[in-house]
Structure formats: C-alpha cells, structure tokens
Amino acid sequence: MSNNEVEEAIKRIMSHKGVVGLIVINHEGIPIKSTLENSLSVQYAAQVTQMVDKTRSMIKELDNNNDLTFIRLRTKKHEVLVCPEKEYSMIVIQNPIDT
Amino acid sequence: MSAPTENPEKKDVNKNLVYSYTKMRKEFGRQERCLQDHFRIHANVKPLQKYRKLVVKKTVVDRDVQAAPGVCVNEMNTIRAEYAEFSGLHEEGGWPKDINMNDPEMIQRHRKKLEKEDAFTIAVPLMADEMEELIKNNNTINFYRSAFSCDSIIAPDRELVPTATVVNVYKNPANRPRRVSRITFAPENIGRMAVAQCPYEFDPSLRQHAGEAFFWEIENPTRPEGMIRAGSPITDVRYHPKDLHTIVGSLFTGQVATWDARVSPNPQLVSTYETSHTDVCTTALWINSKTGCEFFSSGLDGQVIWWDERNLSQTLDTLWCDPEKGQGRPEFAHGATVLEYEHTLPTKFLAGTDRGNVMVFMKKGKSPSERMIHMYKAHKGPVMACHRNPMFIKNFLTVGEYHIRIFAEDCKESSIMWTVPAETRYADANWLINRPSCFIACRNDGVLEWWDLLIRGGNNIMQMKVCDEALTAVCAADTGKHIAVGSIHGDVRFIQMSDLMSDFDKGEKPMLAAVFDRESRREKYLEQRNREIRLKKRDLEKQEAIQKKLEEDEAAERKALGLPDIEGMDPIQVKGMKIRQEVARNPIIQAEREFFISIDEEIRTKGIDAFPDKKVAKKKKSEDGDEHQEGGAVNITAADLAALDFHEDEQGADEGKPEAPPAAPEATPSQTAAAPLPPQSTTPSESQLAPPEPPEEEEEEEGEESPADEEAQNEVDEADDEEEE
C-alpha cells in the first residue's frame, strides 16, 4: 500500500519530459531506489552526499536559522536536482528543454 | 748603533712625528746585538694621583674584551619536500558491517528492508512533490537562457596577458656544476626527459671526469629515474623515436655511443676513434630509415657522419661541410654545431656551422656537387640552434650571438625575419609544439623569452627571469603546455605556460602562413631589386669601359692625324677638336670638303664665270665689290659654300658677300649640323689652329644678321630686275 505510493510517485516523476533518471539514497549513502544502473547510482550517491553535507554546513554557518531546501545543478549536458530531507535524499537528472 | 739623533732639519717640519735613526757606515754589517739597554722610554705618562679616588674596581665583568667579532658556523636549508604518489581505492561505503557488499542477494534483501521502513514511505512522496515542481519549472521555461542583450559575463576565452610559472626544478644530481647541453623529451608523450650535461669550457680537469646523462620522470623532481654514463662528457642524448629504451649520444671526444637504458648505464657500443669525428661531436639525430637503426652525427671538425647503430666501427657515409658548392674538402670545412632533421622531409637536412652559416644538404647526393643545395649566411658567430617550424617546415629559425633569424628556404639571400639585437647572447631557441607561431629563446642572463609571430612581431611577448645564472638549453615538452630549460649549473626547470601560449585555433594557421608568405615575398622583391641594381651597375661599368676604349681610340686617331692633344684645352676648344676629329674621320664629310675645296679653287681661278647665273652674280659683284679679299679662305664661310650648294640656281655666286646667310644651313636640316663648320676646318692645315672659335663665332653672328639683309637684297635685286625689264 504505502509501497504503492512510493512506486506511484516515482513513476509520476519519470513520466515527465526530459527526466533521465532518479535515485533515492538514505543517510548512509546507499541508493535504495534507482532507475539508473548500479555503478552510476553509487557514483551519484557518493558525490551527492558529500555535496549536500558541504552545502548544508555552509548555509548553517552563514546563518544558523537558514537551511538547505534543494540543490539545482545545471551542467552542460543536463540538470541535476537534489532534494535533501532528514534521512533520505532524492536525486533527479533531467534534460531541460532548450527554448 | 749610535745614539738616536734628532735630525735638526726635520724637526722643524714635523716635530711630533718624525724620528730618525742614523747609523754610521763603519758600523754596517755588524752582528746585531740585542741588549737590554736597547729600549728608550719616549713618553711616560704617570697616573695622576688625584684620580685615584675615583677608580672603582669592577669585580664582576660581563663583557668579553676580545676585539674580534664573534662568528659561528651554521648551515641551514629548507627541508626538501619529497612527494610520493599513492592512490586510494574507494570502495562502496555505507553498507552496514554485517552485510557483505559483494553479495548481491544480501544487498537486495537489505534494500528491500530499507524500503519497508516507515520514514521511507513518507519521505519519498514528499520529495517527489517538491521535485515535480522543479521539473515542471524546467519543462516550461528555460531558466538559463540569456534574456539580456549584453554579452555573457561568463569568463572570457582568452586571457590577454601571458603568464608562466616554474613548476618543478630538477637539480643537478652530480657534484660539480656542468652546463646542460641538451634536453630532449621521450617520444609519444610518456612524460620523461633526458638531460645531457657537458661543459664546453676548455678545462682539462673537467675532461677527466666521466660524463653522465640523466633521465628524469617529469612528475618526480627529487631523483632522476635513470642514468647513462660514458668515458667522456656527453654532449647530446636522444631517444629513438620508436623505442624508448634505445638511446644514442654524442661524446665530447667526437665519438658516438648507443645505450640500452634497461640493461646498463654503460654504453652498448661506442664508435672507434678512427671512424669518429676528430673534434667535439655536437649533435646526433635518429633518421627515418627502413631498418630504423640509422642515425647521423655532426661535429666541430666539419664532418657529418651516418652510422648504423648495430655496428659503430664503420660509418655508412660521411660528408664535409665545405662552404663552396660542389666541393667536399676537409681543409675548408666549417665545423657543424647543430643538425636539424625533420622526419617528414627525409631527403634534406640542415647543418648550422660555427662560422654562422646554415647549409642545406641533400641526403642522397651522388657526388659532392649535388650534396649542398645552398648555404645561408645567418650569423656572425656560431649557430647555436637551428629548428624547422613544426607546421611550416619550409621555414626554420636559427639562433646566433644576439639575434634570432627566421629563414624561408626559397629566399636564399637572407633571412625573412629577424629580431633586434638582444642585451645578452642567446644560447638556444625552439618552436613551441602546440603553437607554431610561438618560439622560445633562452639567454645568457637567465631570462627566457617568448616570441609570438601572430601577436607581436617586433618584440617578445613575454620575458621571464628564470634564474640568476645563464641558461643554456631549452626544449618544449610534448604536453604542449610546458617548457624545460636548463641552466649553466646543471639544473633543469620545468615551466608551465598559460593557455595563451599553448592554444592554437584553426583560424590561426592561415594567418601564420600569411605572415611567412608576406615576409618571403618581401625578401624576394628585395632580392630581385638587388639583382637589377647589380645588373645595371655591371652594364654601366661595361658602358664606361667601352667609352673609355673609344676615347683611347680617338686619342690615338688624333695623334695619327696630327691634331693636338685635348688635354689642357677648355671645353669649347675640346669640342672643336672633337668635331674636327670627327670630320677628319668621316668619309662623307671628307668628300664634301673636297667638293668645297674644288669650288673654292674654281671661284678663285675663274671668278664668276664659274657659275651659270651670270646676271645675279654680276649684280652681286657690283654691289659688294671688293669686300671679299684675302683672309678669304677663312672669310669664305661654311655658310657661303653651303649656300653655293643650294642656292646655286637662284643666286649664283654669293661668294662676294663676306657675310653669309646661315639660312641655308638652317633650311637644310638634312645636312649635318657640323656642315657649317667642317669646310672651315679644312683650313686648319693652312691657317692658324689656335683660336678656331672666335672667327667662327664672329661669322655666325654676322651670318645671323644677314638673312634679313639678304632678303632685302633679293628684293632689291628683283626690283632692279623688274626695273631693268
């Protein structure tokens, strides 16, 4: 049941235009759910965890009342969206449309 | 010794200072005796009692009394940072300890367990919602397009100022400082370089040490990777282009040697003394050949020798660098200081000599006459380096004492571009590999210069003082971003350049081609012009020679004719003489002369009866009468006689008139201008020669007046005629 919600949410995201992949990682950095292949997921997980930590600490140091909501990383090839929560993080890779 | 006497004279001069000892002659040569009463008190200052009470004895002394400064020896050096590279292996982390990472089943199970946690099922939809917002945002609008018209502020492509920094210093591992004579990089960008060190000074003590060349790994500046050794210093060391481990080197004794770097630092083969160069061997280069084992070397004795690396006791071929084309004479050969060989142009090679010339040789000439194609005069001192441009192999640069010159093979007279004289001598220069319009040069004051032909042709684009001592060798690394430069102490510094000097766009190649083209065309025009000037000069000289010969002939002729010599006369007289001479020579004029003489004769003898028109003649005679008398020979002017020639029918004998119409000669342009005068010059044999001019002038003037008279007279005549009739 709750599982279905999870599945449904993921499917919804994947159905959007331009979405290449999705990864859900826990606080230890293990990719729990992923639509990409394992090695790539692991790489993303490792890199993103570090970056989220770094970014969060930076924001906290600058202003203690502030907090990180999400990270949007635009690269040459695509855009990486990271949504960090308390225990888990979701990473989505999207190819935005060039208008 | 007598008692010291004070010299009374000197006392006046310098009362306090001078003190003279006198010794009697009879006392010379005596044994010196040191007696106790030898001393004399000259001044004695007794302590003043009144100060006694003020004296304080200091029992504890805290100062040492010695008057020398205190020194101590202390050496200090920074700790040499030794770097070693390690790499770490990152494993997948995060999995709890009890789970074996490599077991996929366990992993799956763990994952499934995690999925079932409550937090997970709550968190994911939340995150998904947030994510959806962003995704929809992205899909609707392109956030990152440039909405503003100004250019993007994203970093400019090219920085405008070139920079370079010293990245590594490879210190001389040997004890004694020896200058770096060559740096080469291993082929195929492996990241290794070879440094040959050889002192060029003529110092016998240095000769006795064995020579070593070191191999360095670029990443590791603390310790050389390998070394090769030979009996005498190694001047040049080269990797084989295909095989990293075969190395050829040229030695100071003139021999060449090959090594296999894996086997031992001692040479595999050394060439024998008989077959080698008789002087220092300066360069050795590998050649493109079928066997891949051939190389050639050049030496200061003037020879270029081809070798096969498998057998160094025999030479494949030799060539003497004789500056005269077509000759290969050992006595006249110039020592070759550098060789240049380009693999893409295997038939030709360049040799720079110690006299400052660069010779282009054909490798496979059948006879010595076909060997040397051309010799370029480059510098006044020895050519220190000679390199072809990696992209435009027809152009090469040479480095001499204070200049760098760029040549194009087609322009044989001179270089197409050259630099202004630098402050100190250049030791070496080379093109950059990645950017063929740029070259680097190192100087004797430790400054490394970058020149770029596309950015600024007149001056270097950057100078960098690398070290305090002189730089002796420079080489561009295959990476394209680095340069290795060697100094006179044996250290090699590795310099990294900014992108400005290592990038080369596609558009720059035609620009560089245009630069070379333009300069070589300019040189060709100059060459052409020079040639023309030379030809003209030669023609002029030829003309002058002919002229001179002509004059000599004329002088001889004059002598033969009995005319006086021209020298000493003023120009007008000279002209007269020349005309006379021409007259004397010209057969037509001679004929005319004779004709006029005969007419003259007839006039004199027969009078007016000589001529048909007696009526006019009679009239004229009656009018003028007896004005014409002797002197007559001169007075019967050219004009007269000329007039006789043409106006015979009309006027008959105008001989009566002393003045003669010069209209006749003027009316007859066909007759030579000399005609009025030549009949006159018939007279020189008879009358005086000295002033022919004044009478001529007189007559000319008179002649000019007379046309008016003559016409008036004609009218009168006709009037008379009419009257008569």
mmCIF file of N, CA, C and O in Angstrom, chain B residues 57-143:
data_model
loop_
_atom_site.group_PDB
_atom_site.id
_atom_site.type_symbol
_atom_site.label_atom_id
_atom_site.label_comp_id
_atom_site.label_asym_id
_atom_site.label_seq_id
_atom_site.Cartn_x
_atom_site.Cartn_y
_atom_site.Cartn_z
ATOM 1 N N LYS B 57 86.788 49.543 41.316
ATOM 2 C CA LYS B 57 87.151 48.225 40.806
ATOM 3 C C LYS B 57 85.909 47.443 40.514
ATOM 4 O O LYS B 57 85.018 47.335 41.345
ATOM 5 N N LYS B 58 85.897 46.908 39.350
ATOM 6 C CA LYS B 58 84.718 46.141 38.988
ATOM 7 C C LYS B 58 85.098 44.684 39.089
ATOM 8 O O LYS B 58 85.954 44.185 38.366
ATOM 9 N N THR B 59 84.451 44.002 39.997
ATOM 10 C CA THR B 59 84.863 42.617 40.201
ATOM 11 C C THR B 59 84.168 41.661 39.250
ATOM 12 O O THR B 59 84.732 40.666 38.839
ATOM 13 N N VAL B 60 82.962 41.987 38.922
ATOM 14 C CA VAL B 60 82.241 41.069 38.022
ATOM 15 C C VAL B 60 82.192 41.704 36.645
ATOM 16 O O VAL B 60 81.687 42.806 36.469
ATOM 17 N N VAL B 61 82.743 41.030 35.727
ATOM 18 C CA VAL B 61 82.814 41.561 34.357
ATOM 19 C C VAL B 61 81.839 40.777 33.482
ATOM 20 O O VAL B 61 81.859 39.549 33.455
ATOM 21 N N ASP B 62 81.018 41.531 32.797
ATOM 22 C CA ASP B 62 80.052 40.815 31.962
ATOM 23 C C ASP B 62 80.323 40.990 30.471
ATOM 24 O O ASP B 62 79.481 40.703 29.641
ATOM 25 N N ARG B 63 81.473 41.483 30.169
ATOM 26 C CA ARG B 63 81.753 41.700 28.763
ATOM 27 C C ARG B 63 83.085 41.107 28.421
ATOM 28 O O ARG B 63 84.036 41.243 29.193
ATOM 29 N N ASP B 64 83.178 40.453 27.293
ATOM 30 C CA ASP B 64 84.495 39.932 26.954
ATOM 31 C C ASP B 64 85.264 40.982 26.185
ATOM 32 O O ASP B 64 84.689 41.809 25.481
ATOM 33 N N VAL B 65 86.512 40.919 26.369
ATOM 34 C CA VAL B 65 87.326 42.039 25.949
ATOM 35 C C VAL B 65 87.958 41.815 24.576
ATOM 36 O O VAL B 65 88.540 42.708 24.009
ATOM 37 N N GLN B 66 87.827 40.643 24.114
ATOM 38 C CA GLN B 66 88.484 40.382 22.845
ATOM 39 C C GLN B 66 87.883 41.262 21.769
ATOM 40 O O GLN B 66 86.671 41.453 21.692
ATOM 41 N N ALA B 67 88.736 41.760 20.917
ATOM 42 C CA ALA B 67 88.283 42.783 19.980
ATOM 43 C C ALA B 67 87.766 42.221 18.659
ATOM 44 O O ALA B 67 87.379 42.961 17.791
ATOM 45 N N ALA B 68 87.742 40.913 18.539
ATOM 46 C CA ALA B 68 87.284 40.366 17.249
ATOM 47 C C ALA B 68 85.777 40.152 17.280
ATOM 48 O O ALA B 68 85.208 39.909 18.337
ATOM 49 N N PRO B 69 85.107 40.239 16.173
ATOM 50 C CA PRO B 69 83.669 39.966 16.162
ATOM 51 C C PRO B 69 83.424 38.483 16.344
ATOM 52 O O PRO B 69 84.200 37.655 15.893
ATOM 53 N N GLY B 70 82.334 38.203 16.991
ATOM 54 C CA GLY B 70 82.040 36.796 17.234
ATOM 55 C C GLY B 70 81.377 36.170 16.025
ATOM 56 O O GLY B 70 80.432 36.703 15.446
ATOM 57 N N VAL B 71 81.841 35.029 15.578
ATOM 58 C CA VAL B 71 81.227 34.325 14.461
ATOM 59 C C VAL B 71 81.021 32.888 14.845
ATOM 60 O O VAL B 71 81.658 32.363 15.740
ATOM 61 N N CYS B 72 80.102 32.296 14.133
ATOM 62 C CA CYS B 72 79.939 30.871 14.317
ATOM 63 C C CYS B 72 79.473 30.296 13.008
ATOM 64 O O CYS B 72 78.952 31.005 12.164
ATOM 65 N N VAL B 73 79.659 29.057 12.832
ATOM 66 C CA VAL B 73 79.279 28.417 11.585
ATOM 67 C C VAL B 73 77.937 27.754 11.761
ATOM 68 O O VAL B 73 77.724 27.010 12.706
ATOM 69 N N ASN B 74 77.042 28.050 10.825
ATOM 70 C CA ASN B 74 75.733 27.428 10.920
ATOM 71 C C ASN B 74 75.191 27.236 9.516
ATOM 72 O O ASN B 74 75.168 28.169 8.731
ATOM 73 N N GLU B 75 74.769 26.068 9.207
ATOM 74 C CA GLU B 75 74.208 25.822 7.881
ATOM 75 C C GLU B 75 72.730 25.589 7.989
ATOM 76 O O GLU B 75 72.252 24.949 8.904
ATOM 77 N N MET B 76 72.021 26.070 6.981
ATOM 78 C CA MET B 76 70.582 25.868 7.028
ATOM 79 C C MET B 76 70.069 25.596 5.646
ATOM 80 O O MET B 76 70.549 26.149 4.677
ATOM 81 N N ASN B 77 69.090 24.776 5.599
ATOM 82 C CA ASN B 77 68.488 24.528 4.307
ATOM 83 C C ASN B 77 67.048 24.138 4.569
ATOM 84 O O ASN B 77 66.738 23.562 5.607
ATOM 85 N N THR B 78 66.208 24.437 3.641
ATOM 86 C CA THR B 78 64.827 24.016 3.838
ATOM 87 C C THR B 78 64.754 22.522 3.632
ATOM 88 O O THR B 78 65.541 21.923 2.922
ATOM 89 N N ILE B 79 63.773 21.985 4.213
ATOM 90 C CA ILE B 79 63.586 20.545 4.061
ATOM 91 C C ILE B 79 63.082 20.300 2.654
ATOM 92 O O ILE B 79 62.162 20.956 2.177
ATOM 93 N N ARG B 80 63.717 19.404 2.002
ATOM 94 C CA ARG B 80 63.301 19.065 0.666
ATOM 95 C C ARG B 80 62.032 18.256 0.769
ATOM 96 O O ARG B 80 62.017 17.218 1.395
ATOM 97 N N ALA B 81 61.020 18.780 0.162
ATOM 98 C CA ALA B 81 59.762 18.045 0.264
ATOM 99 C C ALA B 81 59.786 16.903 -0.716
ATOM 100 O O ALA B 81 59.924 17.114 -1.906
ATOM 101 N N GLU B 82 59.651 15.745 -0.233
ATOM 102 C CA GLU B 82 59.649 14.591 -1.122
ATOM 103 C C GLU B 82 58.220 14.135 -1.309
ATOM 104 O O GLU B 82 57.508 13.916 -0.334
ATOM 105 N N TYR B 83 57.868 14.030 -2.521
ATOM 106 C CA TYR B 83 56.489 13.644 -2.800
ATOM 107 C C TYR B 83 56.465 12.223 -3.318
ATOM 108 O O TYR B 83 57.319 11.814 -4.085
ATOM 109 N N ALA B 84 55.518 11.530 -2.890
ATOM 110 C CA ALA B 84 55.302 10.203 -3.451
ATOM 111 C C ALA B 84 53.821 10.087 -3.714
ATOM 112 O O ALA B 84 52.995 10.648 -2.995
ATOM 113 N N GLU B 85 53.505 9.398 -4.774
ATOM 114 C CA GLU B 85 52.089 9.323 -5.126
ATOM 115 C C GLU B 85 51.498 8.022 -4.678
ATOM 116 O O GLU B 85 52.084 6.971 -4.882
ATOM 117 N N PHE B 86 50.391 8.166 -4.090
ATOM 118 C CA PHE B 86 49.652 6.945 -3.755
ATOM 119 C C PHE B 86 48.248 7.129 -4.275
ATOM 120 O O PHE B 86 47.751 8.242 -4.376
ATOM 121 N N SER B 87 47.630 6.099 -4.565
ATOM 122 C CA SER B 87 46.225 6.227 -4.919
ATOM 123 C C SER B 87 45.406 5.386 -3.946
ATOM 124 O O SER B 87 45.867 4.369 -3.438
ATOM 125 N N GLY B 88 44.259 5.888 -3.684
ATOM 126 C CA GLY B 88 43.418 5.170 -2.725
ATOM 127 C C GLY B 88 42.296 4.449 -3.448
ATOM 128 O O GLY B 88 41.843 4.877 -4.503
ATOM 129 N N LEU B 89 41.878 3.413 -2.933
ATOM 130 C CA LEU B 89 40.800 2.651 -3.554
ATOM 131 C C LEU B 89 39.535 2.915 -2.751
ATOM 132 O O LEU B 89 39.446 2.621 -1.573
ATOM 133 N N HIS B 90 38.585 3.517 -3.405
ATOM 134 C CA HIS B 90 37.333 3.813 -2.712
ATOM 135 C C HIS B 90 36.349 2.678 -2.944
ATOM 136 O O HIS B 90 36.000 2.383 -4.067
ATOM 137 N N GLU B 91 35.992 2.128 -1.879
ATOM 138 C CA GLU B 91 35.006 1.070 -2.003
ATOM 139 C C GLU B 91 33.641 1.659 -1.737
ATOM 140 O O GLU B 91 33.514 2.760 -1.243
ATOM 141 N N GLU B 92 32.717 0.934 -2.031
ATOM 142 C CA GLU B 92 31.372 1.392 -1.701
ATOM 143 C C GLU B 92 31.220 1.440 -0.205
ATOM 144 O O GLU B 92 31.456 0.457 0.487
ATOM 145 N N GLY B 93 30.818 2.576 0.250
ATOM 146 C CA GLY B 93 30.680 2.666 1.696
ATOM 147 C C GLY B 93 29.228 2.668 2.072
ATOM 148 O O GLY B 93 28.341 2.689 1.245
ATOM 149 N N GLY B 94 28.991 2.706 3.287
ATOM 150 C CA GLY B 94 27.615 2.877 3.730
ATOM 151 C C GLY B 94 26.907 1.590 4.110
ATOM 152 O O GLY B 94 25.940 1.623 4.857
ATOM 153 N N TRP B 95 27.378 0.556 3.579
ATOM 154 C CA TRP B 95 26.690 -0.688 3.940
ATOM 155 C C TRP B 95 27.058 -1.074 5.373
ATOM 156 O O TRP B 95 28.187 -0.930 5.785
ATOM 157 N N PRO B 96 26.108 -1.545 6.096
ATOM 158 C CA PRO B 96 26.412 -1.969 7.467
ATOM 159 C C PRO B 96 27.394 -3.126 7.470
ATOM 160 O O PRO B 96 27.546 -3.839 6.490
ATOM 161 N N LYS B 97 28.021 -3.270 8.631
ATOM 162 C CA LYS B 97 29.154 -4.187 8.670
ATOM 163 C C LYS B 97 28.773 -5.625 8.391
ATOM 164 O O LYS B 97 29.540 -6.383 7.818
ATOM 165 N N ASP B 98 27.620 -5.979 8.832
ATOM 166 C CA ASP B 98 27.333 -7.400 8.715
ATOM 167 C C ASP B 98 26.946 -7.817 7.297
ATOM 168 O O ASP B 98 26.771 -8.998 7.022
ATOM 169 N N ILE B 99 26.825 -6.843 6.453
ATOM 170 C CA ILE B 99 26.407 -7.223 5.095
ATOM 171 C C ILE B 99 27.621 -7.238 4.180
ATOM 172 O O ILE B 99 28.389 -6.287 4.119
ATOM 173 N N ASN B 100 27.745 -8.312 3.483
ATOM 174 C CA ASN B 100 28.856 -8.417 2.537
ATOM 175 C C ASN B 100 28.466 -7.675 1.264
ATOM 176 O O ASN B 100 27.439 -7.956 0.646
ATOM 177 N N MET B 101 29.312 -6.726 0.908
ATOM 178 C CA MET B 101 28.950 -5.856 -0.201
ATOM 179 C C MET B 101 28.853 -6.584 -1.519
ATOM 180 O O MET B 101 28.116 -6.200 -2.403
ATOM 181 N N ASN B 102 29.694 -7.578 -1.648
ATOM 182 C CA ASN B 102 29.767 -8.218 -2.957
ATOM 183 C C ASN B 102 28.674 -9.235 -3.187
ATOM 184 O O ASN B 102 28.545 -9.768 -4.268
ATOM 185 N N ASP B 103 27.933 -9.454 -2.186
ATOM 186 C CA ASP B 103 26.910 -10.468 -2.348
ATOM 187 C C ASP B 103 25.606 -9.777 -2.770
ATOM 188 O O ASP B 103 25.002 -9.063 -1.994
ATOM 189 N N PRO B 104 25.198 -9.986 -4.006
ATOM 190 C CA PRO B 104 24.043 -9.217 -4.479
ATOM 191 C C PRO B 104 22.747 -9.566 -3.755
ATOM 192 O O PRO B 104 21.888 -8.724 -3.555
ATOM 193 N N GLU B 105 22.667 -10.804 -3.348
ATOM 194 C CA GLU B 105 21.433 -11.183 -2.675
ATOM 195 C C GLU B 105 21.252 -10.460 -1.363
ATOM 196 O O GLU B 105 20.181 -9.933 -1.060
ATOM 197 N N MET B 106 22.319 -10.416 -0.623
ATOM 198 C CA MET B 106 22.247 -9.748 0.665
ATOM 199 C C MET B 106 21.901 -8.280 0.479
ATOM 200 O O MET B 106 21.121 -7.697 1.225
ATOM 201 N N ILE B 107 22.526 -7.730 -0.543
ATOM 202 C CA ILE B 107 22.281 -6.308 -0.815
ATOM 203 C C ILE B 107 20.814 -6.085 -1.120
ATOM 204 O O ILE B 107 20.178 -5.178 -0.590
ATOM 205 N N GLN B 108 20.269 -6.920 -1.974
ATOM 206 C CA GLN B 108 18.858 -6.787 -2.340
ATOM 207 C C GLN B 108 17.953 -6.876 -1.128
ATOM 208 O O GLN B 108 17.042 -6.084 -0.940
ATOM 209 N N ARG B 109 18.287 -7.887 -0.306
ATOM 210 C CA ARG B 109 17.466 -8.051 0.879
ATOM 211 C C ARG B 109 17.507 -6.828 1.766
ATOM 212 O O ARG B 109 16.485 -6.343 2.252
ATOM 213 N N HIS B 110 18.739 -6.296 1.922
ATOM 214 C CA HIS B 110 18.881 -5.109 2.751
ATOM 215 C C HIS B 110 18.101 -3.954 2.180
ATOM 216 O O HIS B 110 17.436 -3.199 2.881
ATOM 217 N N ARG B 111 18.189 -3.838 0.903
ATOM 218 C CA ARG B 111 17.468 -2.756 0.240
ATOM 219 C C ARG B 111 15.971 -2.867 0.469
ATOM 220 O O ARG B 111 15.300 -1.888 0.795
ATOM 221 N N LYS B 112 15.499 -4.087 0.276
ATOM 222 C CA LYS B 112 14.065 -4.275 0.459
ATOM 223 C C LYS B 112 13.658 -3.916 1.865
ATOM 224 O O LYS B 112 12.613 -3.312 2.104
ATOM 225 N N LYS B 113 14.519 -4.285 2.807
ATOM 226 C CA LYS B 113 14.203 -3.976 4.195
ATOM 227 C C LYS B 113 14.098 -2.476 4.397
ATOM 228 O O LYS B 113 13.218 -1.973 5.068
ATOM 229 N N LEU B 114 15.042 -1.783 3.794
ATOM 230 C CA LEU B 114 15.039 -0.335 3.932
ATOM 231 C C LEU B 114 13.776 0.269 3.339
ATOM 232 O O LEU B 114 13.206 1.216 3.863
ATOM 233 N N GLU B 115 13.374 -0.312 2.247
ATOM 234 C CA GLU B 115 12.196 0.240 1.597
ATOM 235 C C GLU B 115 10.958 0.139 2.477
ATOM 236 O O GLU B 115 10.041 0.930 2.360
ATOM 237 N N LYS B 116 10.978 -0.844 3.298
ATOM 238 C CA LYS B 116 9.769 -1.044 4.080
ATOM 239 C C LYS B 116 9.672 -0.130 5.269
ATOM 240 O O LYS B 116 8.639 -0.065 5.918
ATOM 241 N N GLU B 117 10.707 0.607 5.559
ATOM 242 C CA GLU B 117 10.644 1.481 6.730
ATOM 243 C C GLU B 117 9.592 2.545 6.537
ATOM 244 O O GLU B 117 9.379 3.019 5.425
ATOM 245 N N ASP B 118 9.068 2.986 7.636
ATOM 246 C CA ASP B 118 8.010 3.993 7.561
ATOM 247 C C ASP B 118 8.505 5.308 7.010
ATOM 248 O O ASP B 118 7.853 5.920 6.168
ATOM 249 N N ALA B 119 9.611 5.692 7.566
ATOM 250 C CA ALA B 119 10.124 7.009 7.170
ATOM 251 C C ALA B 119 10.260 7.096 5.661
ATOM 252 O O ALA B 119 9.981 8.129 5.046
ATOM 253 N N PHE B 120 10.679 5.999 5.124
ATOM 254 C CA PHE B 120 10.881 5.974 3.678
ATOM 255 C C PHE B 120 9.584 6.258 2.935
ATOM 256 O O PHE B 120 9.511 7.106 2.038
ATOM 257 N N THR B 121 8.577 5.566 3.325
ATOM 258 C CA THR B 121 7.319 5.679 2.582
ATOM 259 C C THR B 121 6.701 7.054 2.742
ATOM 260 O O THR B 121 5.961 7.504 1.890
ATOM 261 N N ILE B 122 7.024 7.698 3.827
ATOM 262 C CA ILE B 122 6.505 9.070 3.969
ATOM 263 C C ILE B 122 7.352 10.045 3.195
ATOM 264 O O ILE B 122 6.865 10.939 2.506
ATOM 265 N N ALA B 123 8.658 9.859 3.330
ATOM 266 C CA ALA B 123 9.568 10.865 2.768
ATOM 267 C C ALA B 123 9.503 10.913 1.257
ATOM 268 O O ALA B 123 9.504 11.998 0.668
ATOM 269 N N VAL B 124 9.426 9.757 0.669
ATOM 270 C CA VAL B 124 9.525 9.749 -0.790
ATOM 271 C C VAL B 124 8.428 10.539 -1.471
ATOM 272 O O VAL B 124 8.718 11.363 -2.342
ATOM 273 N N PRO B 125 7.192 10.385 -1.125
ATOM 274 C CA PRO B 125 6.179 11.204 -1.815
ATOM 275 C C PRO B 125 6.380 12.703 -1.598
ATOM 276 O O PRO B 125 6.178 13.500 -2.503
ATOM 277 N N LEU B 126 6.807 13.026 -0.378
ATOM 278 C CA LEU B 126 7.072 14.450 -0.134
ATOM 279 C C LEU B 126 8.113 14.982 -1.091
ATOM 280 O O LEU B 126 7.960 16.020 -1.736
ATOM 281 N N MET B 127 9.183 14.228 -1.124
ATOM 282 C CA MET B 127 10.277 14.657 -2.005
ATOM 283 C C MET B 127 9.812 14.696 -3.433
ATOM 284 O O MET B 127 10.178 15.586 -4.209
ATOM 285 N N ALA B 128 9.018 13.711 -3.757
ATOM 286 C CA ALA B 128 8.557 13.634 -5.133
ATOM 287 C C ALA B 128 7.738 14.855 -5.496
ATOM 288 O O ALA B 128 7.860 15.386 -6.604
ATOM 289 N N ASP B 129 6.955 15.317 -4.552
ATOM 290 C CA ASP B 129 6.165 16.517 -4.844
ATOM 291 C C ASP B 129 7.050 17.710 -5.133
ATOM 292 O O ASP B 129 6.861 18.437 -6.105
ATOM 293 N N GLU B 130 8.005 17.863 -4.233
ATOM 294 C CA GLU B 130 8.895 19.010 -4.440
ATOM 295 C C GLU B 130 9.586 18.924 -5.794
ATOM 296 O O GLU B 130 9.703 19.889 -6.540
ATOM 297 N N MET B 131 10.045 17.738 -6.030
ATOM 298 C CA MET B 131 10.787 17.518 -7.263
ATOM 299 C C MET B 131 9.923 17.832 -8.470
ATOM 300 O O MET B 131 10.395 18.412 -9.447
ATOM 301 N N GLU B 132 8.682 17.455 -8.360
ATOM 302 C CA GLU B 132 7.819 17.676 -9.522
ATOM 303 C C GLU B 132 7.719 19.135 -9.864
ATOM 304 O O GLU B 132 7.718 19.503 -11.043
ATOM 305 N N GLU B 133 7.652 19.931 -8.817
ATOM 306 C CA GLU B 133 7.594 21.373 -9.073
ATOM 307 C C GLU B 133 8.761 21.804 -9.920
ATOM 308 O O GLU B 133 8.618 22.491 -10.926
ATOM 309 N N LEU B 134 9.908 21.385 -9.432
ATOM 310 C CA LEU B 134 11.108 21.823 -10.153
ATOM 311 C C LEU B 134 11.107 21.321 -11.585
ATOM 312 O O LEU B 134 11.452 22.045 -12.522
ATOM 313 N N ILE B 135 10.709 20.095 -11.707
ATOM 314 C CA ILE B 135 10.752 19.515 -13.045
ATOM 315 C C ILE B 135 9.791 20.244 -13.964
ATOM 316 O O ILE B 135 10.129 20.559 -15.119
ATOM 317 N N LYS B 136 8.662 20.528 -13.441
ATOM 318 C CA LYS B 136 7.713 21.256 -14.288
ATOM 319 C C LYS B 136 8.244 22.624 -14.640
ATOM 320 O O LYS B 136 8.104 23.082 -15.773
ATOM 321 N N ASN B 137 8.885 23.239 -13.660
ATOM 322 C CA ASN B 137 9.526 24.526 -13.939
ATOM 323 C C ASN B 137 10.459 24.416 -15.119
ATOM 324 O O ASN B 137 10.408 25.191 -16.060
ATOM 325 N N ASN B 138 11.278 23.419 -15.010
ATOM 326 C CA ASN B 138 12.265 23.233 -16.063
ATOM 327 C C ASN B 138 11.614 23.001 -17.402
ATOM 328 O O ASN B 138 12.087 23.478 -18.419
ATOM 329 N N ASN B 139 10.550 22.287 -17.352
ATOM 330 C CA ASN B 139 9.950 21.962 -18.638
ATOM 331 C C ASN B 139 9.221 23.125 -19.260
ATOM 332 O O ASN B 139 9.043 23.187 -20.464
ATOM 333 N N THR B 140 8.804 24.040 -18.444
ATOM 334 C CA THR B 140 8.042 25.134 -19.044
ATOM 335 C C THR B 140 8.939 26.247 -19.561
ATOM 336 O O THR B 140 8.678 26.857 -20.573
ATOM 337 N N ILE B 141 9.969 26.485 -18.820
ATOM 338 C CA ILE B 141 10.758 27.651 -19.189
ATOM 339 C C ILE B 141 12.237 27.309 -19.084
ATOM 340 O O ILE B 141 12.648 26.526 -18.237
ATOM 341 N N ASN B 142 12.978 27.888 -19.966
ATOM 342 C CA ASN B 142 14.423 27.669 -19.922
ATOM 343 C C ASN B 142 15.025 28.760 -19.051
ATOM 344 O O ASN B 142 15.192 29.897 -19.465
ATOM 345 N N PHE B 143 15.307 28.380 -17.823
ATOM 346 C CA PHE B 143 15.789 29.372 -16.874
ATOM 347 C C PHE B 143 17.036 30.074 -17.351
ATOM 348 O O PHE B 143 17.249 31.232 -17.083
#
